[in-house]
Amino acid sequence: MKKTIRKICCSLLLAVFTCSSALAGTVEPDLRFRLQILAPGDEVAVIITLKDQFSFQLFKSKNKALAGPGMKVNKKLFRAKMNRALRSRADRTQRPLKTFLQQKQGRKIVPFWIFNGMAATIRADAVDELAGRSEVQSVRLDATLSLPAPAAAQAAVPEWNLDTINAPSLWNLGYTGSGVVVANMDTGVDVLHPDLASRWRGGTNSWYDPHGEHATPFDKSGANSGHGTQTMGILVGGDAGGSAIGVAPGARWIAVKLFNDAGDAPLSKIHLGFQWLLDPDGDPGTNDIPDVVNNSWGFDTRVGECYREFEPDIQALKAAGVAVVFSAGNQGPNGSTSVSPANYLDSFAVGAVDEFLTIADTSSRGPSGCTGGFYPELVAPGVNVHTADLTSGGVFPNSYVTVSGTSFAAPHVAGAMALLLSVNSQFTVDELESLLTQSATDLGDSGWDNDYGKGLLDVEAAFNLLIPLTASTVGSGTISPATTAVLPGSSREFIMTP
């Protein structure tokens, strides 16, 4: 009898131990390695993800059901409702964890609602206890992303990139990106540049520096000074220098200064940047979210890996109807050189070609380290591209530079999406991505491949994929006002008003 009781007790203890182990969160390897070199009383900056995460797919499905069969969900109301739901979940579930962190003398506690998690600085000897809490999914190091070394600037060359993607063809039809808001997450933007000044949306909901260094738009970060200004120039720049430099010159821009003035970006600050984009003014009831976000950055020290740190952030933006474009990376020419976050399922990765439409040697190749599928999605001009540069506080307004890299290919695609959204603002992210991949000019191997993806961006061809129902002439001349069109393979109708 005693032996039987002893066996039962041992079984119960084993079950309790197994259950508690299953409930315990994970201390990620990078943090575990750091803990090995820290004394128990040393502090370490961490990011915590809770198990109770928001299901964007379920939320979208419920709202479609509430709208009724065949009815469209109102984008503004949907975004407001989703933001409130995200905040409510975070507020409800994070309170016990915040109390625990405070009891453990945690500092710099930052709650996130774009995903359900927190950042904090805590003692090394509290990490395992933190990870052991039942509501915690994972604890990882709040590492720092650093800017890569800049590509060498070259002498100015004649313009070619905008003609290559046929952007002027849409301008001639009246589609310049008007009414569309684009954003970049980069080193900042020189708001004094004449090609960018009038295109800034303006106001406190149009600039965010999570590092607290600059209250208004500014760009000067480490060795890569001007990187954000250069990408924004390709995205929306005008023609103040005598030639057009931006794909969507009619769009307005906002920006997140992702990197501090030393050129570094802690992971927690990147999360704050994504979160700000989902609600720039802090009021879910206002619709000030950007339509497209360009990201010319990635983790080039994790080549070929799937580093999922920002996957929930990008899923949140995409669920809210924000297109998220990433540079594919400059780790080529070998295969399996994708980088995160560009290689996420929900990202849209862009490689670089030169003016002869040859893939740049340095452009990263697939397959994707996350999906195993083809990588990148598209290629765009990214060698010897003419764009805006720093004005040194407005002292040199006529400041331009010629740049190379996938960083400068990506804003071509982001700008093309802005042009299509000025055709009709109701295109979903999936529809935009589908239009651009279906219409791409095939390069390299036939169909999809791991050098060029689906091919070269062609925004005029994407426009011409729309099936006009009441048009006069499309693509090479004029288009009737308020033309009705449908997407290929869809019964959805769109009003196209230049």
Tab-separated table of C-alpha atoms in Angstrom, residues 297-307 326-344 349-352 359-377 406 449-453:
chain	number	residue	atom	x	y	z
A	297	TRP	CA	16.995	47.697	-43.569
A	298	GLY	CA	17.437	44.149	-42.331
A	299	PHE	CA	19.533	41.815	-40.195
A	300	ASP	CA	22.523	41.209	-42.454
A	301	THR	CA	24.336	39.332	-39.683
A	302	ARG	CA	21.693	36.585	-39.895
A	303	VAL	CA	21.989	35.738	-43.601
A	304	GLY	CA	19.731	32.892	-44.705
A	305	GLU	CA	18.023	32.695	-41.309
A	306	CYS	CA	14.425	33.324	-40.315
A	307	TYR	CA	14.600	35.815	-37.447
A	326	PHE	CA	11.439	45.611	-47.609
A	327	SER	CA	14.779	45.718	-49.372
A	328	ALA	CA	15.903	42.153	-50.099
A	329	GLY	CA	19.411	42.680	-48.720
A	330	ASN	CA	22.900	43.122	-50.156
A	331	GLN	CA	24.324	39.688	-49.351
A	332	GLY	CA	24.528	38.204	-52.885
A	333	PRO	CA	25.532	36.774	-55.260
A	334	ASN	CA	25.197	33.360	-53.596
A	335	GLY	CA	21.870	31.627	-53.098
A	336	SER	CA	20.067	31.341	-49.750
A	337	THR	CA	21.156	34.860	-48.768
A	338	SER	CA	17.746	36.236	-47.774
A	339	VAL	CA	17.509	38.407	-44.669
A	340	SER	CA	14.780	39.075	-42.124
A	341	PRO	CA	12.318	40.778	-41.936
A	342	ALA	CA	12.268	40.838	-45.774
A	343	ASN	CA	11.924	37.050	-45.905
A	344	TYR	CA	8.761	36.911	-43.760
A	349	ALA	CA	10.981	41.844	-50.721
A	350	VAL	CA	12.651	43.775	-53.538
A	351	GLY	CA	15.983	42.994	-55.210
A	352	ALA	CA	18.104	45.359	-57.335
A	359	ILE	CA	20.670	41.557	-61.260
A	360	ALA	CA	23.155	43.394	-59.050
A	361	ASP	CA	25.948	41.139	-57.785
A	362	THR	CA	25.217	42.101	-54.205
A	363	SER	CA	21.431	41.637	-54.389
A	364	SER	CA	20.346	38.830	-52.032
A	365	ARG	CA	19.004	35.621	-53.547
A	366	GLY	CA	16.497	32.996	-52.479
A	367	PRO	CA	15.068	30.745	-51.438
A	368	SER	CA	13.529	32.517	-48.462
A	369	GLY	CA	14.935	31.528	-45.086
A	370	CYS	CA	11.406	31.712	-43.621
A	371	THR	CA	9.093	30.202	-46.233
A	372	GLY	CA	11.477	28.221	-48.433
A	373	GLY	CA	9.764	29.893	-51.403
A	374	PHE	CA	11.088	32.154	-54.129
A	375	TYR	CA	12.888	35.307	-53.011
A	376	PRO	CA	12.673	38.228	-53.663
A	377	GLU	CA	9.160	39.017	-54.939
A	406	THR	CA	18.549	47.047	-52.636
A	449	ASP	CA	13.154	32.367	-59.770
A	450	ASN	CA	15.491	33.076	-56.866
A	451	ASP	CA	17.419	35.896	-58.556
A	452	TYR	CA	14.724	38.171	-59.993
A	453	GLY	CA	11.642	36.846	-58.198
